[in-house]
Coordinates of C-alpha atoms and ligand atoms in Angstrom, one line a residue:
X28 CA 10.0 -8.8 31.2
X29 CA 8.0 -5.9 29.9
X30 CA 9.6 -2.5 29.3
X31 CA 7.6 0.7 30.0
X32 CA 6.7 2.4 26.7
X33 CA 5.1 5.8 26.1
X34 CA 4.8 5.3 22.3
X35 CA 4.5 1.6 21.8
X36 CA 1.3 -0.3 20.9
X37 CA -1.8 0.9 22.7
X38 CA -3.7 -2.4 22.3
X39 CA -3.0 -6.1 22.6
X40 CA -5.0 -8.6 20.6
X41 CA -7.3 -8.1 17.6
X42 CA -9.7 -5.1 17.4
X43 CA -13.3 -6.4 17.9
X44 CA -15.2 -3.4 16.6
X45 CA -17.5 -3.6 13.6
X46 CA -15.2 -1.6 11.2
X47 CA -12.3 -4.0 11.8
X48 CA -14.5 -7.1 11.7
X49 CA -15.7 -6.0 8.3
X50 CA -12.1 -5.4 7.1
X51 CA -11.1 -8.8 8.5
X52 CA -13.8 -10.5 6.4
X53 CA -12.9 -8.9 3.1
X54 CA -10.6 -11.7 2.0
X55 CA -9.7 -10.2 -1.4
X56 CA -8.6 -6.6 -2.1
X57 CA -7.2 -4.6 -5.0
X58 CA -4.1 -2.4 -4.8
X59 CA -3.7 0.4 -7.3
X60 CA -0.3 2.1 -7.9
X61 CA -0.8 5.0 -10.2
X62 CA 1.2 8.2 -10.6
X63 CA 3.8 10.0 -12.7
X64 CA 6.0 6.9 -12.8
X65 CA 3.3 5.3 -15.1
X66 CA 4.3 7.8 -17.9
X67 CA 7.8 6.4 -18.4
X68 CA 6.6 2.9 -17.5
X69 CA 10.0 1.6 -16.6
X70 CA 11.8 3.0 -19.6
X71 CA 13.8 6.2 -20.1
X72 CA 15.1 7.6 -23.4
X73 CA 14.1 4.4 -25.1
X74 CA 16.1 2.2 -22.6
X75 CA 14.0 -0.3 -20.7
X76 CA 15.2 -0.7 -17.0
X77 CA 14.5 -3.7 -14.7
X78 CA 14.0 -2.0 -11.4
X79 CA 10.6 -1.4 -9.9
X80 CA 8.9 1.2 -12.2
X81 CA 7.6 3.3 -9.4
X82 CA 11.1 3.8 -8.2
X83 CA 12.5 5.0 -11.6
X84 CA 13.3 8.5 -10.2
X85 CA 15.8 6.9 -7.9
X86 CA 17.7 4.9 -10.5
X87 CA 21.1 5.9 -11.7
X88 CA 21.1 8.0 -14.9
X89 CA 17.6 9.3 -14.5
X90 CA 17.6 13.1 -14.5
X91 CA 15.6 13.8 -11.3
X92 CA 14.6 17.3 -12.4
X93 CA 13.2 16.0 -15.7
X94 CA 11.3 13.3 -13.8
X95 CA 10.0 16.0 -11.4
X96 CA 8.6 18.0 -14.4
X97 CA 6.4 15.0 -15.5
X98 CA 3.5 16.6 -13.7
X99 CA 3.3 19.0 -16.7
X100 CA 2.8 15.9 -19.0
X101 CA 0.2 14.2 -16.8
X102 CA -3.0 14.1 -18.8
X103 CA -4.6 10.6 -18.5
X104 CA -7.3 10.9 -21.2
X105 CA -8.3 7.2 -20.7
X106 CA -8.8 7.5 -17.0
X107 CA -12.2 6.3 -15.9
X108 CA -12.5 5.5 -12.2
X109 CA -16.0 3.9 -12.8
X110 CA -14.4 1.3 -15.1
X111 CA -11.7 0.6 -12.6
X112 CA -14.3 0.1 -9.9
X113 CA -16.3 -2.2 -12.2
X114 CA -13.2 -4.3 -12.9
X115 CA -12.6 -4.6 -9.1
X116 CA -16.3 -5.6 -8.6
X117 CA -16.1 -8.3 -11.2
X118 CA -12.9 -9.6 -9.7
X119 CA -14.7 -9.9 -6.3
X120 CA -12.5 -7.4 -4.5
X121 CA -14.1 -6.0 -1.3
X122 CA -11.7 -3.1 -0.9
X123 CA -9.1 -1.1 -2.8
X124 CA -5.9 0.5 -1.5
X125 CA -5.1 3.5 -3.7
X126 CA -1.9 5.6 -4.0
X127 CA -2.7 9.2 -3.1
X128 CA 1.1 10.0 -3.0
X129 CA 3.9 7.6 -3.7
X130 CA 7.6 8.2 -2.8
X131 CA 8.0 10.8 -5.6
X132 CA 5.7 13.2 -3.8
X133 CA 3.2 13.8 -6.6
X134 CA -0.3 14.1 -5.1
X135 CA -3.3 12.7 -7.0
X136 CA -5.5 15.0 -5.1
X137 CA -5.4 18.9 -5.1
X138 CA -3.5 19.3 -1.8
X139 CA -3.4 22.8 -0.4
X140 CA 0.0 22.1 1.1
X141 CA 2.1 21.7 -2.0
X142 CA 2.1 22.7 -5.7
X143 CA 3.2 19.2 -6.7
X144 CA -0.4 17.9 -7.4
X145 CA -2.8 17.1 -10.1
X146 CA -4.1 20.7 -9.9
X147 CA -0.8 21.6 -11.5
X148 CA -1.1 19.2 -14.4
X149 CA -3.0 19.4 -17.7
X150 CA -5.5 16.9 -16.2
X151 CA -6.3 19.3 -13.2
X152 CA -9.1 17.2 -11.7
X153 CA -9.2 15.4 -8.3
X154 CA -8.3 11.8 -9.1
X155 CA -8.6 10.6 -5.4
X156 CA -12.1 11.9 -5.3
X157 CA -13.0 10.2 -8.6
X158 CA -11.7 6.9 -7.3
X159 CA -13.3 7.2 -3.8
X160 CA -16.7 8.1 -5.4
X161 CA -16.6 5.3 -8.0
X162 CA -15.6 2.6 -5.5
X163 CA -18.1 3.8 -2.9
X164 CA -20.7 3.5 -5.6
X165 CA -19.7 -0.1 -6.3
X166 CA -19.8 -0.9 -2.5
X167 CA -16.1 -1.4 -2.4
X168 CA -14.3 0.0 0.6
X169 CA -11.5 2.5 0.0
X170 CA -8.2 2.6 1.9
X171 CA -5.7 5.4 1.0
X172 CA -2.1 4.6 0.5
X173 CA 0.2 7.4 1.7
X174 CA 4.0 7.5 1.5
X175 CA 5.6 9.5 4.3
X176 CA 8.9 9.6 2.4
X177 CA 8.5 12.4 -0.2
X178 CA 11.4 12.8 -2.6
X179 CA 9.9 16.1 -4.0
X180 CA 9.6 18.0 -0.7
X181 CA 12.6 20.2 0.0
X182 CA 12.2 19.5 3.8
X183 CA 12.3 15.7 3.4
X184 CA 15.4 14.2 5.2
X185 CA 16.6 10.5 5.4
X186 CA 18.2 11.3 8.7
X187 CA 18.5 14.3 11.0
X188 CA 22.2 15.1 11.4
X189 CA 22.3 18.9 11.9
X190 CA 20.3 21.8 13.3
X191 CA 19.3 22.6 9.7
X192 CA 18.0 19.1 9.2
X193 CA 16.0 19.3 12.4
X194 CA 14.4 22.7 11.5
X195 CA 13.6 21.4 8.0
X196 CA 12.1 18.1 9.3
X197 CA 9.9 20.0 11.8
X198 CA 8.4 21.7 8.7
X199 CA 8.1 18.3 7.0
X200 CA 6.3 16.8 10.0
X201 CA 3.7 19.6 9.9
X202 CA 3.3 19.2 6.2
X203 CA 2.8 15.4 6.6
X204 CA 0.2 16.0 9.4
X205 CA -1.6 18.6 7.3
X206 CA -1.8 16.3 4.3
X207 CA -3.2 13.4 6.3
X208 CA -5.8 15.5 8.0
X209 CA -6.6 17.0 4.6
X210 CA -7.2 13.5 3.1
X211 CA -9.4 12.4 6.0
X212 CA -11.4 15.6 5.8
X213 CA -11.8 15.6 2.0
X214 CA -12.7 11.9 1.7
X215 CA -14.6 11.1 4.9
X216 CA -15.8 7.7 3.6
X217 CA -12.4 6.2 3.5
X218 CA -12.0 3.3 5.9
X219 CA -8.3 3.4 6.5
X220 CA -4.8 4.5 5.6
X221 CA -2.0 2.2 4.3
X222 CA 1.4 3.8 5.1
X223 CA 4.6 3.3 3.3
X224 CA 8.0 5.1 3.2
X225 CA 8.4 5.0 7.0
X226 CA 11.6 3.1 7.3
X227 CA 14.1 5.9 7.2
X228 CA 15.9 7.1 10.4
X229 CA 14.4 10.6 10.2
X230 CA 10.8 9.2 10.6
X231 CA 11.7 6.4 13.0
X232 CA 13.0 9.0 15.4
X233 CA 9.5 10.6 15.5
X234 CA 7.9 8.1 17.9
X235 CA 6.1 10.8 20.0
X236 CA 5.0 12.9 17.0
X237 CA 3.7 9.9 15.0
X238 CA 2.0 8.4 18.1
X239 CA 0.1 11.7 18.7
X240 CA -0.7 12.0 14.9
X241 CA -2.1 8.5 14.9
X242 CA -4.2 9.3 17.9
X243 CA -5.4 12.5 16.2
X244 CA -6.4 10.7 13.0
X245 CA -8.3 8.0 15.0
X246 CA -10.2 10.7 16.9
X247 CA -11.1 12.5 13.7
X248 CA -12.2 9.2 12.1
X249 CA -13.4 6.7 14.7
X250 CA -13.0 3.1 13.3
X251 CA -10.1 4.2 11.0
X252 CA -7.8 1.3 10.1
X253 CA -4.1 1.9 10.3
X254 CA -1.5 -0.9 9.9
X255 CA 1.8 -1.6 11.7
X256 CA 4.0 0.2 9.2
X257 CA 3.0 3.8 10.2
X258 CA 5.1 4.4 13.3
X259 CA 8.0 3.1 15.4
X260 CA 8.1 3.1 19.2
X261 CA 10.6 5.3 21.2
X262 CA 13.3 2.6 20.8
X263 CA 12.9 2.6 17.0
X264 CA 11.1 -0.7 17.0
X265 CA 8.8 -1.0 13.9
X266 CA 5.8 -3.3 13.3
X267 CA 6.2 -4.8 16.8
X268 CA 7.1 -2.6 19.7
X269 CA 9.9 -3.3 22.3
X270 CA 7.5 -5.7 24.1
X271 CA 6.8 -7.6 20.9
X272 CA 3.2 -6.2 20.7
X273 CA 1.9 -5.4 17.2
X274 CA 1.8 -1.6 16.3
X275 CA -1.4 -0.5 14.7
X276 CA -4.4 -2.6 13.8
X277 CA -2.9 -5.3 11.5
X278 CA 0.5 -6.5 10.4
X279 CA 1.7 -4.9 7.2
X280 CA 4.8 -7.1 6.8
X281 CA 3.7 -9.4 4.0
X282 CA 4.8 -7.5 0.9
X283 CA 5.2 -9.9 -2.0
X284 CA 5.3 -12.8 0.4
X285 CA 2.8 -15.0 2.2
X286 CA 3.0 -16.6 5.6
X287 CA 3.6 -20.4 5.3
X288 CA 1.9 -21.4 8.7
X289 CA -0.4 -19.9 11.3
X290 CA 2.4 -19.4 13.8
X291 CA 3.9 -16.8 11.5
X292 CA 1.0 -14.4 12.0
X293 CA 1.2 -14.4 15.9
X294 CA -2.6 -14.2 16.3
X295 CA -2.8 -10.8 14.6
X296 CA -4.8 -9.5 11.6
X297 CA -2.7 -9.0 8.5
X298 CA -2.7 -8.3 4.8
X299 CA -0.5 -9.6 2.0
X300 CA 0.1 -7.1 -0.8
X301 CA 1.2 -8.8 -4.1
X302 CA 2.5 -7.9 -7.5
X303 CA 1.7 -9.7 -10.7
X304 CA 5.3 -9.7 -11.9
X305 CA 8.1 -10.3 -9.4
X306 CA 8.5 -6.7 -8.3
X307 CA 6.6 -4.0 -10.3
X308 CA 3.9 -1.9 -8.5
X309 CA 3.7 1.0 -10.9
X310 CA 3.1 0.4 -14.7
X311 CA 6.1 -1.2 -16.4
X312 CA 5.7 -1.5 -20.2
X313 CA 8.0 -4.5 -20.3
X314 CA 6.9 -7.2 -17.8
X315 CA 10.0 -9.5 -17.4
X316 CA 10.4 -12.7 -15.5
X317 CA 7.6 -14.7 -14.1
X318 CA 4.1 -13.3 -14.5
X319 CA 1.7 -14.9 -12.1
X320 CA -1.3 -16.8 -13.6
X321 CA -4.9 -16.5 -12.5
X322 CA -4.6 -20.0 -10.8
X323 CA -1.6 -18.9 -8.8
X324 CA -3.3 -15.8 -7.6
X325 CA -6.5 -17.7 -6.7
X326 CA -4.3 -20.1 -4.7
X327 CA -2.6 -17.1 -3.0
X328 CA -6.0 -15.7 -2.1
X329 CA -7.0 -19.1 -0.6
X330 CA -3.8 -19.5 1.4
X331 CA -4.1 -16.0 2.8
X332 CA -7.7 -16.5 3.9
X333 CA -6.9 -19.9 5.3
X334 CA -4.3 -18.2 7.6
X335 CA -6.7 -15.4 8.6
X336 CA -5.4 -12.6 6.4
X337 CA -6.5 -10.6 3.3
X338 CA -4.9 -10.9 -0.1
X339 CA -4.5 -7.6 -1.9
X340 CA -3.6 -7.9 -5.6
X341 CA -1.8 -4.9 -7.3
X342 CA -2.8 -3.2 -10.6
X343 CA -0.6 -0.6 -12.3
X344 CA -2.6 1.4 -14.7
X345 CA -0.8 3.0 -17.7
X346 CA 0.1 6.7 -18.0
X347 CA -3.1 7.3 -20.0
X348 CA -5.2 5.8 -17.1
X349 CA -6.2 2.5 -18.9
X350 CA -5.6 -0.9 -17.2
X351 CA -3.4 -3.2 -19.3
X352 CA -5.0 -6.2 -20.9
X353 CA -3.0 -8.8 -18.9
X354 CA -4.4 -7.3 -15.7
X355 CA -8.0 -7.2 -17.0
X356 CA -7.7 -10.9 -18.0
X357 CA -6.4 -11.9 -14.5
X358 CA -9.3 -9.9 -12.9
X359 CA -11.8 -11.7 -15.0
X360 CA -10.3 -15.2 -14.3
X361 CA -10.2 -14.5 -10.5
X362 CA -13.7 -13.1 -10.7
X363 CA -15.1 -16.2 -12.5
X364 CA -13.7 -18.4 -9.8
X365 CA -14.9 -16.1 -7.0
X366 CA -18.4 -16.0 -8.5
X367 CA -18.7 -19.8 -7.8
X368 CA -16.5 -20.1 -4.6
X369 CA -16.7 -16.7 -2.8
X370 CA -18.5 -18.2 0.2
X371 CA -15.2 -19.9 1.1
X372 CA -13.4 -16.5 1.0
X373 CA -15.6 -13.8 2.3
X374 CA -16.0 -13.5 6.1
X375 CA -13.8 -16.6 6.5
X376 CA -10.7 -17.2 8.6
X377 CA -8.4 -19.8 10.1
X378 CA -10.2 -23.1 10.7
X379 CA -7.7 -24.7 13.1
X380 CA -7.5 -27.9 11.0
X381 CA -4.0 -29.4 10.2
X382 CA -2.9 -28.2 6.8
X383 CA -3.2 -31.0 4.2
X384 CA -1.4 -31.4 0.8
X385 CA -4.5 -31.1 -1.3
X386 CA -5.1 -27.4 -0.3
X387 CA -6.5 -25.1 2.4
X388 CA -9.2 -25.0 5.1
X389 CA -11.2 -21.9 5.9
X390 CA -14.0 -21.4 8.4
X391 CA -17.0 -19.1 8.1
X392 CA -16.5 -16.7 11.0
X393 CA -19.0 -17.2 13.8
X394 CA -20.1 -20.6 12.6
X395 CA -19.0 -24.3 12.5
X396 CA -19.0 -24.3 8.7
X397 CA -15.7 -25.4 7.2
X398 CA -14.5 -25.0 3.6
X399 CA -12.0 -27.2 1.9
X400 CA -10.3 -25.3 -1.0
X401 CA -8.9 -28.0 -3.2
X402 CA -6.0 -27.2 -5.5
X403 CA -3.9 -30.4 -5.6
X404 CA -6.1 -33.5 -6.2
X405 CA -4.1 -36.6 -5.0
X406 CA -3.7 -39.6 -7.3
X407 CA -5.7 -41.6 -4.8
X408 CA -8.6 -39.2 -5.0
X409 CA -8.8 -39.4 -1.2
X410 CA -8.8 -36.0 0.6
X411 CA -7.5 -36.5 4.1
X412 CA -9.1 -34.5 6.9
X413 CA -7.8 -34.3 10.5
X414 CA -10.4 -32.6 12.6
X415 CA -9.9 -30.9 15.9
X416 CA -10.6 -33.4 18.7
X417 CA -13.9 -35.2 18.4
X418 CA -15.4 -32.8 15.8
X419 CA -18.4 -34.4 14.1
X420 CA -18.7 -34.0 10.3
X421 CA -22.5 -33.9 9.7
X422 CA -22.4 -33.3 6.0
X423 CA -19.9 -32.9 3.2
X424 CA -20.9 -31.5 -0.3
X425 CA -19.5 -29.5 -3.2
X426 CA -20.0 -25.8 -2.7
X427 CA -20.8 -25.4 -6.4
X428 CA -23.4 -28.2 -6.3
X429 CA -24.8 -29.2 -3.0
X430 CA -26.4 -32.3 -4.5
X431 CA -22.8 -33.7 -4.9
X432 CA -22.2 -35.1 -1.4
X433 CA -19.4 -37.1 0.1
X434 CA -19.6 -39.8 2.9
X435 CA -16.6 -39.3 5.1
X436 CA -14.7 -42.5 5.7
X437 CA -13.4 -42.5 9.2
X438 CA -9.8 -43.8 9.2
X439 CA -8.9 -43.1 12.8
X440 CA -10.1 -41.2 15.9
X441 CA -10.1 -37.8 14.3
X442 CA -9.1 -38.6 10.7
X443 CA -11.3 -39.1 7.7
X444 CA -11.0 -39.5 3.9
X445 CA -13.4 -37.9 1.4
X446 CA -13.3 -40.0 -1.8
X447 CA -13.5 -37.9 -5.0
X448 CA -15.1 -39.4 -8.0
X449 CA -12.7 -40.2 -10.8
X450 CA -12.5 -37.3 -13.3
X451 CA -10.7 -34.1 -14.0
X452 CA -10.9 -30.9 -12.0
X453 CA -9.8 -28.1 -14.4
X454 CA -10.5 -25.5 -11.7
X455 CA -9.8 -25.4 -8.0
X456 CA -13.0 -26.4 -6.2
X457 CA -14.5 -26.1 -2.7
X458 CA -16.1 -28.8 -0.4
X459 CA -18.3 -27.6 2.5
X460 CA -18.3 -29.4 5.8
X461 CA -21.2 -29.0 8.2
X462 CA -19.6 -29.8 11.5
X463 CA -20.6 -30.0 15.1
X464 CA -18.1 -29.3 18.0
X465 CA -16.8 -32.4 19.7
X466 CA -18.3 -33.9 22.8
X467 CA -16.3 -35.9 25.3
X468 CA -18.0 -39.1 26.6
X469 CA -18.8 -37.2 29.8
X470 CA -20.5 -34.5 27.7
X471 CA -17.9 -31.8 28.3
X472 CA -17.8 -29.5 25.2
X473 CA -14.3 -28.9 23.7
Ligands
2OX523 C1 3.9 -1.3 -1.5 C2 5.3 -1.2 -2.1 N1 6.2 -0.6 -1.2 C3 7.2 0.1 -2.0 C4 8.6 -0.4 -1.7 C5 9.4 0.0 -0.7 N2 10.6 -0.7 -0.9 C6 11.8 -0.7 -0.2 C7 12.9 -0.9 -0.9 C8 14.1 -0.9 -0.2 C9 14.2 -0.6 1.2 C10 13.0 -0.4 1.8 C11 11.8 -0.4 1.1 N3 10.4 -1.5 -2.0 N4 9.2 -1.3 -2.5 C12 6.8 -0.1 -3.4 O1 7.2 0.9 -4.2 C13 5.3 -0.3 -3.3 O2 4.7 0.9 -3.1

């Protein structure tokens, strides 16, 4: 049975306000990891390493003090937030999640609460502001990534084991609150905060403080969107409180992985954040292992939307601020597909149809319009559809060409085949189903 919680989740079920409904409908987002780690780009003294490039400071053999002095070399002459925002627009991203401060503690905005910022670099200027303004101009919503864990701050602790730790961490908590209020005050148009670096015991023990801070941020910015990774409940439970209720507004558990079925998302909103290589968020000059193709990433987008989530693809700009060619090419490939098929992605969600081998269903929120996103054309050319009870399929046509229609062949009570014409399908395509809800013989609506 339920336990009484002071600092568990304060809401059950999805948020129904306009800000969250807009976020829910985004479908496709861009993540950008940029900071000092982009300067070494996964290598140190000519030796290429395989770990995640944004974690290089933590690798064995890397002199931490030398890494920490990289702010004096930070001068991204090729940085142009407008061109980043244009790339995102062309890809079809509806929002961007941007690293204000990663685990290394370097702030891409001129924070008043630490010297470890762009203000103390040759570049000097406010990068967060440039990004927020450029993406606002493109009509792309901005969410700010913030790492609580801060390797640079002298008062950061992994755990609190002594009086000294406790005194230091109280200072760190004030510093963290100050920076978050500073970000929400400096950049009032941002729609949310994406928290990371919140798994260590020191922070997990701060249930009351973090709960109050979340309340304060939401009061300062009504409609603010905060995920499940920010805070733990008073029993140290993260993402889901001691009663199994989601913390925050959406589940932030899908990092480099995608749910395989609807039961995995427990009726919550969620995002999946994904890297192009296996595990590189910050720029790594040597991309090793499997590099995802445009088709793979389009399919991941379709899978996420079909299960009611958002797919957020990561970009890792170089130390000079330019985006690498491989990422520009992927953005263009995804964008070309989105230009034709975006109706099946934006403001769509779980359709409630059984998953079929040929691909994914999505449903336009608030309508009976169903999309079939086809990735695996069967040898038979017959696309099987099992509709929810007694649903009527009124029309079936290609999204890209409404004159190309299909006559559903009913093969059982609720099952149909759509027969594709012979021919190749070099790109995934979408079929639109105009449907009507089922009627029982006695006229009762389902
Ligand atoms: C969104 C992604 N989250 C950061 C991360 C955190 N971790 C991690 C690694 C070991 C234990 C706990 C967390 N691995 N990657 C990555 O650096 C990136 O920012």
